[in-house]
Amino acid sequence: MNTSSNDSIDLLKALKMFTLVYELGNFSAAARLLSITPGAVSKQIGALEDVLGCRLFQRTTRQLSITEEGQRLYALIQQPAQQIEDAIATLSSDEGRPKGTVKVSLPIAFSRTVLLPSLVRFRERFPDITLDLHFENRHVDLISEGFDCAIGQRHETESSVIARHLAPLTLILCASPAYLRRHGKVSSIEGMEDHQLIVFRSPTTGRIETWKLHEQGKEHVIQPRSRLIVTDTEAQAELAATGCGITLIGAHHAYPLIASGKLKQVLPHLSARRSDICIYYPARKNLPRRVSTFVEFVISEARKNDVVRHVEGLTPNP
């Protein structure tokens, strides 16, 4: 770091400007938000680069792209910056009401069934909290990606996070009534060999998921063969609902479609179990009130949700 340049630059101001440019993708958008010229933004970023002794952005006449050093800086400053914002929000809070932004990663199907219908109540009760919701079916790194909390499957190896149970992830076999009328009722696992299947390929590992179905303590392992393979659970459910075949999907995802008549459960005595759906957040001594408020709300809503209660009732014993 070039410390001789520190006198000519307000580091906090420069880091805030760097964050805006990173998130908005160009100098002009950051300049408009700050009510200054793009040239002033460029000059400030250049001064920050001089202090750090590295390039943060690659600039061309048509494109601005972040460098590896820029990505590292953004990851490093997010947590301290948020802690400062939390401290200011706490000190200036009106009658102790939680306020600030909660950045959350959410799985699409579970959130649509369990969380989204109740968010209007959260907005009414906590109007000073801004929810920044990212819908993505993946496990996120809370610290490096700047998330306050996330909903997803539990990872037992992570000691740096606290995971709290929301619902079991139970999967059931489903097909559309129209498909079953055309191809006949499925009476046994062996009988599925004569049916069209819709299978899921993990976008992370690239592997087609094995079906491990449980029946009163007995496990049936199937490596499904199919000419229809998807990497998205929404597409998987939609294809099943349109009559493309039998699929294995989360019960929380299937039940609204079953209730509407779009899907019917196949071999209901069989189901599969994956790791629990949890809400997880950094293991910090003092969790910001805006985050703890959201976490407790989500847990409360999950416990009251009819679909979650139904899934809890059918959870198999492996």
Tab-separated table of C-alpha atoms in Angstrom:
chain	number	residue	atom	x	y	z
A	1	MET	CA	0.000	0.000	0.000
A	2	ASN	CA	1.262	3.461	-0.872
A	3	THR	CA	0.789	5.284	2.451
A	4	SER	CA	2.223	8.529	1.078
A	5	SER	CA	-1.002	9.056	-0.876
A	6	ASN	CA	-3.296	8.720	2.142
A	7	ASP	CA	-3.316	12.441	2.870
A	8	SER	CA	-4.940	13.232	-0.486
A	9	ILE	CA	-7.835	10.766	-0.232
A	10	ASP	CA	-10.766	10.166	2.101
A	11	LEU	CA	-10.532	6.386	2.357
A	12	LEU	CA	-14.055	5.837	3.695
A	13	LYS	CA	-15.522	7.988	0.927
A	14	ALA	CA	-13.397	6.250	-1.692
A	15	LEU	CA	-14.366	2.778	-0.463
A	16	LYS	CA	-18.063	3.716	-0.518
A	17	MET	CA	-17.632	4.998	-4.077
A	18	PHE	CA	-15.790	1.803	-5.056
A	19	THR	CA	-18.667	-0.292	-3.642
A	20	LEU	CA	-21.227	1.676	-5.662
A	21	VAL	CA	-19.255	1.295	-8.890
A	22	TYR	CA	-18.847	-2.448	-8.245
A	23	GLU	CA	-22.564	-2.988	-7.552
A	24	LEU	CA	-23.889	-0.703	-10.317
A	25	GLY	CA	-21.371	-1.754	-12.939
A	26	ASN	CA	-20.215	1.644	-14.211
A	27	PHE	CA	-18.971	5.085	-13.179
A	28	SER	CA	-21.936	6.972	-14.650
A	29	ALA	CA	-24.571	5.167	-12.563
A	30	ALA	CA	-22.541	5.723	-9.382
A	31	ALA	CA	-22.059	9.385	-10.311
A	32	ARG	CA	-25.801	9.904	-10.781
A	33	LEU	CA	-26.522	8.351	-7.399
A	34	LEU	CA	-23.924	10.567	-5.723
A	35	SER	CA	-24.870	13.691	-7.745
A	36	ILE	CA	-21.330	14.178	-9.029
A	37	THR	CA	-19.657	13.780	-12.418
A	38	PRO	CA	-18.347	10.450	-13.787
A	39	GLY	CA	-14.947	12.113	-13.993
A	40	ALA	CA	-14.982	12.768	-10.247
A	41	VAL	CA	-15.806	9.113	-9.594
A	42	SER	CA	-13.039	7.955	-11.920
A	43	LYS	CA	-10.536	10.281	-10.228
A	44	GLN	CA	-11.469	8.975	-6.763
A	45	ILE	CA	-11.199	5.333	-7.850
A	46	GLY	CA	-7.841	6.085	-9.448
A	47	ALA	CA	-6.611	7.639	-6.203
A	48	LEU	CA	-7.763	4.551	-4.285
A	49	GLU	CA	-5.889	2.336	-6.730
A	50	ASP	CA	-2.753	4.435	-6.163
A	51	VAL	CA	-3.081	3.980	-2.399
A	52	LEU	CA	-3.566	0.209	-2.722
A	53	GLY	CA	-0.976	-0.212	-5.447
A	54	CYS	CA	-3.199	-2.323	-7.696
A	55	ARG	CA	-5.902	-2.030	-10.333
A	56	LEU	CA	-9.468	-2.477	-9.112
A	57	PHE	CA	-11.182	-2.159	-12.499
A	58	GLN	CA	-10.186	-2.803	-16.088
A	59	ARG	CA	-11.412	0.113	-18.192
A	60	THR	CA	-12.110	0.212	-21.931
A	61	THR	CA	-14.187	2.635	-23.983
A	62	ARG	CA	-17.099	0.173	-23.947
A	63	GLN	CA	-16.773	-1.856	-20.779
A	64	LEU	CA	-15.791	-1.717	-17.124
A	65	SER	CA	-14.846	-5.014	-15.478
A	66	ILE	CA	-13.721	-5.839	-11.968
A	67	THR	CA	-10.244	-7.274	-11.437
A	68	GLU	CA	-9.400	-10.119	-9.082
A	69	GLU	CA	-7.993	-7.556	-6.633
A	70	GLY	CA	-11.227	-5.594	-6.872
A	71	GLN	CA	-13.291	-8.680	-6.072
A	72	ARG	CA	-11.124	-9.412	-3.041
A	73	LEU	CA	-11.435	-5.840	-1.781
A	74	TYR	CA	-15.224	-5.888	-2.156
A	75	ALA	CA	-15.476	-9.144	-0.156
A	76	LEU	CA	-13.150	-7.812	2.560
A	77	ILE	CA	-14.939	-4.516	3.175
A	78	GLN	CA	-18.543	-5.739	3.204
A	79	GLN	CA	-18.622	-7.075	6.759
A	80	PRO	CA	-16.855	-4.088	8.427
A	81	ALA	CA	-18.995	-1.660	6.417
A	82	GLN	CA	-22.181	-3.437	7.477
A	83	GLN	CA	-21.070	-3.471	11.115
A	84	ILE	CA	-20.575	0.303	10.987
A	85	GLU	CA	-24.007	0.706	9.385
A	86	ASP	CA	-25.544	-1.527	12.071
A	87	ALA	CA	-23.933	0.533	14.843
A	88	ILE	CA	-25.217	3.787	13.366
A	89	ALA	CA	-28.703	2.333	12.847
A	90	THR	CA	-28.797	1.110	16.459
A	91	LEU	CA	-27.686	4.443	17.913
A	92	SER	CA	-30.094	6.471	15.790
A	93	SER	CA	-33.056	4.079	15.908
A	94	ASP	CA	-36.481	5.544	16.604
A	95	GLU	CA	-37.794	4.016	19.844
A	96	GLY	CA	-35.598	0.984	19.310
A	97	ARG	CA	-37.311	-0.115	16.081
A	98	PRO	CA	-35.089	-2.338	13.905
A	99	LYS	CA	-34.024	-0.716	10.654
A	100	GLY	CA	-31.589	-1.247	7.799
A	101	THR	CA	-31.195	-3.733	4.955
A	102	VAL	CA	-31.328	-7.521	5.279
A	103	LYS	CA	-29.724	-9.304	2.323
A	104	VAL	CA	-31.112	-12.838	2.017
A	105	SER	CA	-30.535	-15.812	-0.297
A	106	LEU	CA	-33.714	-17.853	-0.817
A	107	PRO	CA	-34.659	-21.095	-2.604
A	108	ILE	CA	-37.425	-20.426	-5.107
A	109	ALA	CA	-40.014	-23.154	-4.490
A	110	PHE	CA	-39.849	-23.200	-0.674
A	111	SER	CA	-40.025	-19.410	-0.481
A	112	ARG	CA	-43.012	-19.233	-2.816
A	113	THR	CA	-44.944	-21.743	-0.705
A	114	VAL	CA	-43.883	-20.818	2.832
A	115	LEU	CA	-42.437	-17.311	3.007
A	116	LEU	CA	-43.767	-15.007	0.280
A	117	PRO	CA	-47.443	-15.197	1.330
A	118	SER	CA	-46.506	-13.841	4.767
A	119	LEU	CA	-44.088	-11.058	3.808
A	120	VAL	CA	-46.868	-8.485	3.681
A	121	ARG	CA	-47.225	-8.927	7.462
A	122	PHE	CA	-43.487	-8.458	7.918
A	123	ARG	CA	-43.607	-5.231	5.887
A	124	GLU	CA	-46.494	-3.941	8.004
A	125	ARG	CA	-44.794	-4.760	11.300
A	126	PHE	CA	-41.265	-3.633	10.362
A	127	PRO	CA	-41.558	-0.794	7.822
A	128	ASP	CA	-37.992	0.425	8.456
A	129	ILE	CA	-36.380	-2.859	7.369
A	130	THR	CA	-35.456	-3.167	3.691
A	131	LEU	CA	-35.461	-6.731	2.350
A	132	ASP	CA	-32.934	-7.463	-0.405
A	133	LEU	CA	-34.102	-10.911	-1.557
A	134	HIS	CA	-32.008	-13.049	-3.912
A	135	PHE	CA	-33.895	-16.085	-5.285
A	136	GLU	CA	-31.392	-18.818	-6.157
A	137	ASN	CA	-31.261	-22.544	-5.533
A	138	ARG	CA	-27.707	-22.748	-4.211
A	139	HIS	CA	-25.722	-22.717	-0.988
A	140	VAL	CA	-24.088	-19.312	-0.488
A	141	ASP	CA	-21.009	-18.222	1.439
A	142	LEU	CA	-22.510	-15.649	3.794
A	143	ILE	CA	-19.346	-13.696	4.553
A	144	SER	CA	-17.621	-13.577	1.174
A	145	GLU	CA	-20.876	-12.889	-0.692
A	146	GLY	CA	-22.191	-10.323	1.777
A	147	PHE	CA	-25.416	-12.081	2.822
A	148	ASP	CA	-26.943	-11.511	6.257
A	149	CYS	CA	-28.722	-14.864	6.215
A	150	ALA	CA	-29.892	-17.558	3.829
A	151	ILE	CA	-32.451	-20.325	3.563
A	152	GLY	CA	-31.358	-23.697	2.251
A	153	GLN	CA	-30.152	-27.166	3.111
A	154	ARG	CA	-28.068	-27.559	6.230
A	155	HIS	CA	-24.299	-28.090	5.861
A	156	GLU	CA	-23.054	-29.851	8.981
A	157	THR	CA	-19.387	-28.979	8.393
A	158	GLU	CA	-19.828	-25.224	8.678
A	159	SER	CA	-18.867	-24.122	12.194
A	160	SER	CA	-18.928	-20.421	11.277
A	161	VAL	CA	-22.715	-20.357	10.847
A	162	ILE	CA	-25.756	-21.082	12.973
A	163	ALA	CA	-28.447	-23.125	11.204
A	164	ARG	CA	-31.999	-23.277	12.578
A	165	HIS	CA	-34.569	-25.786	11.398
A	166	LEU	CA	-37.477	-24.675	9.201
A	167	ALA	CA	-38.724	-27.898	7.614
A	168	PRO	CA	-37.597	-31.385	6.620
A	169	LEU	CA	-36.754	-31.743	2.946
A	170	THR	CA	-38.928	-34.695	2.009
A	171	LEU	CA	-39.303	-35.703	-1.646
A	172	ILE	CA	-42.238	-37.556	-3.161
A	173	LEU	CA	-43.021	-39.136	-6.540
A	174	CYS	CA	-45.523	-37.219	-8.661
A	175	ALA	CA	-47.056	-37.170	-12.115
A	176	SER	CA	-49.966	-35.372	-13.748
A	177	PRO	CA	-53.394	-37.047	-13.836
A	178	ALA	CA	-53.293	-36.786	-17.646
A	179	TYR	CA	-49.977	-38.670	-17.796
A	180	LEU	CA	-51.301	-41.434	-15.536
A	181	ARG	CA	-54.438	-41.780	-17.662
A	182	ARG	CA	-52.309	-42.203	-20.806
A	183	HIS	CA	-49.639	-44.501	-19.376
A	184	GLY	CA	-51.436	-46.313	-16.590
A	185	LYS	CA	-51.223	-46.425	-12.807
A	186	VAL	CA	-47.873	-47.215	-11.173
A	187	SER	CA	-48.282	-50.090	-8.717
A	188	SER	CA	-44.649	-50.804	-7.777
A	189	ILE	CA	-41.105	-49.463	-8.007
A	190	GLU	CA	-40.284	-52.125	-10.570
A	191	GLY	CA	-43.194	-50.879	-12.667
A	192	MET	CA	-41.566	-47.473	-13.069
A	193	GLU	CA	-39.144	-48.997	-15.576
A	194	ASP	CA	-41.972	-48.832	-18.129
A	195	HIS	CA	-42.625	-45.123	-17.472
A	196	GLN	CA	-41.131	-41.848	-18.617
A	197	LEU	CA	-39.150	-40.130	-15.875
A	198	ILE	CA	-38.076	-36.531	-15.354
A	199	VAL	CA	-34.757	-36.415	-13.497
A	200	PHE	CA	-32.698	-33.694	-11.876
A	201	ARG	CA	-29.045	-32.959	-12.612
A	202	SER	CA	-27.211	-30.975	-9.947
A	203	PRO	CA	-25.968	-27.711	-11.498
A	204	THR	CA	-23.134	-27.769	-8.938
A	205	THR	CA	-21.774	-31.303	-9.402
A	206	GLY	CA	-23.209	-32.134	-12.810
A	207	ARG	CA	-24.456	-35.478	-11.505
A	208	ILE	CA	-27.930	-36.921	-12.009
A	209	GLU	CA	-29.380	-37.422	-8.558
A	210	THR	CA	-30.000	-40.956	-7.351
A	211	TRP	CA	-33.467	-41.737	-6.010
A	212	LYS	CA	-33.193	-43.206	-2.506
A	213	LEU	CA	-36.741	-44.067	-1.530
A	214	HIS	CA	-37.731	-45.273	1.924
A	215	GLU	CA	-40.573	-47.572	2.879
A	216	GLN	CA	-41.015	-48.505	6.554
A	217	GLY	CA	-37.297	-48.632	7.227
A	218	LYS	CA	-36.425	-50.272	3.906
A	219	GLU	CA	-34.435	-48.343	1.310
A	220	HIS	CA	-34.863	-48.667	-2.449
A	221	VAL	CA	-32.011	-47.152	-4.471
A	222	ILE	CA	-32.768	-46.253	-8.074
A	223	GLN	CA	-30.446	-44.685	-10.612
A	224	PRO	CA	-33.134	-43.212	-12.851
A	225	ARG	CA	-32.692	-43.338	-16.612
A	226	SER	CA	-34.412	-40.653	-18.629
A	227	ARG	CA	-34.464	-38.696	-21.863
A	228	LEU	CA	-35.617	-35.616	-19.936
A	229	ILE	CA	-33.007	-34.129	-17.588
A	230	VAL	CA	-33.275	-30.689	-15.932
A	231	THR	CA	-31.150	-28.530	-13.657
A	232	ASP	CA	-34.004	-26.461	-12.210
A	233	THR	CA	-36.660	-27.679	-9.775
A	234	GLU	CA	-39.245	-25.202	-11.063
A	235	ALA	CA	-38.884	-26.643	-14.569
A	236	GLN	CA	-38.955	-30.158	-13.131
A	237	ALA	CA	-42.319	-29.565	-11.456
A	238	GLU	CA	-43.745	-27.724	-14.458
A	239	LEU	CA	-42.783	-30.513	-16.854
A	240	ALA	CA	-44.416	-33.076	-14.580
A	241	ALA	CA	-47.575	-30.945	-14.370
A	242	THR	CA	-47.779	-30.745	-18.163
A	243	GLY	CA	-47.687	-34.542	-18.462
A	244	CYS	CA	-44.085	-35.282	-19.412
A	245	GLY	CA	-43.566	-38.048	-16.877
A	246	ILE	CA	-42.991	-39.072	-13.253
A	247	THR	CA	-40.591	-37.055	-11.136
A	248	LEU	CA	-39.241	-36.872	-7.566
A	249	ILE	CA	-39.676	-33.395	-6.070
A	250	GLY	CA	-39.881	-31.718	-2.692
A	251	ALA	CA	-43.194	-32.259	-0.924
A	252	HIS	CA	-43.388	-28.531	-0.122
A	253	HIS	CA	-43.148	-27.912	-3.867
A	254	ALA	CA	-45.605	-30.645	-4.853
A	255	TYR	CA	-48.473	-30.065	-2.428
A	256	PRO	CA	-49.779	-26.793	-3.910
A	257	LEU	CA	-49.773	-28.485	-7.335
A	258	ILE	CA	-51.488	-31.562	-5.910
A	259	ALA	CA	-54.115	-29.355	-4.235
A	260	SER	CA	-54.797	-27.595	-7.545
A	261	GLY	CA	-55.164	-30.935	-9.379
A	262	LYS	CA	-52.098	-30.437	-11.567
A	263	LEU	CA	-50.165	-33.295	-9.942
A	264	LYS	CA	-50.992	-36.578	-8.258
A	265	GLN	CA	-48.763	-38.461	-5.855
A	266	VAL	CA	-47.388	-41.759	-7.157
A	267	LEU	CA	-46.579	-44.663	-4.789
A	268	PRO	CA	-47.458	-42.563	-1.701
A	269	HIS	CA	-45.943	-45.132	0.667
A	270	LEU	CA	-42.493	-44.139	-0.666
A	271	SER	CA	-40.548	-40.949	-0.028
A	272	ALA	CA	-36.980	-39.690	0.151
A	273	ARG	CA	-35.290	-37.520	2.747
A	274	ARG	CA	-32.555	-34.939	2.286
A	275	SER	CA	-30.895	-32.646	4.827
A	276	ASP	CA	-33.254	-30.194	6.523
A	277	ILE	CA	-34.227	-26.821	5.121
A	278	CYS	CA	-32.798	-24.253	7.530
A	279	ILE	CA	-32.287	-20.552	7.880
A	280	TYR	CA	-28.624	-19.923	8.582
A	281	TYR	CA	-26.623	-16.837	9.554
A	282	PRO	CA	-23.088	-15.976	10.765
A	283	ALA	CA	-22.178	-17.194	14.241
A	284	ARG	CA	-21.679	-13.727	15.706
A	285	LYS	CA	-22.000	-12.678	19.335
A	286	ASN	CA	-24.241	-9.731	18.535
A	287	LEU	CA	-26.509	-10.410	15.586
A	288	PRO	CA	-27.928	-7.119	14.246
A	289	ARG	CA	-31.556	-6.572	15.281
A	290	ARG	CA	-32.686	-6.219	11.667
A	291	VAL	CA	-31.321	-9.724	10.971
A	292	SER	CA	-32.548	-11.401	14.160
A	293	THR	CA	-35.989	-9.855	13.605
A	294	PHE	CA	-36.208	-11.370	10.127
A	295	VAL	CA	-34.843	-14.765	11.246
A	296	GLU	CA	-37.374	-15.095	14.084
A	297	PHE	CA	-40.203	-14.055	11.781
A	298	VAL	CA	-39.287	-16.717	9.202
A	299	ILE	CA	-39.054	-19.447	11.856
A	300	SER	CA	-42.434	-18.464	13.293
A	301	GLU	CA	-44.105	-18.443	9.881
A	302	ALA	CA	-42.632	-21.837	8.947
A	303	ARG	CA	-43.993	-23.406	12.131
A	304	LYS	CA	-47.510	-22.146	11.323
A	305	ASN	CA	-47.457	-23.070	7.636
A	306	ASP	CA	-49.895	-25.842	6.643
A	307	VAL	CA	-47.574	-27.281	3.996
A	308	VAL	CA	-44.660	-27.502	6.445
A	309	ARG	CA	-46.903	-29.217	8.991
A	310	HIS	CA	-47.985	-31.719	6.354
A	311	VAL	CA	-44.378	-32.444	5.392
A	312	GLU	CA	-43.389	-32.841	9.046
A	313	GLY	CA	-46.136	-35.442	9.375
A	314	LEU	CA	-44.923	-37.652	6.549
A	315	THR	CA	-41.169	-37.460	7.164
A	316	PRO	CA	-39.825	-41.021	6.719
A	317	ASN	CA	-37.465	-42.812	9.037
A	318	PRO	CA	-34.476	-43.909	6.916
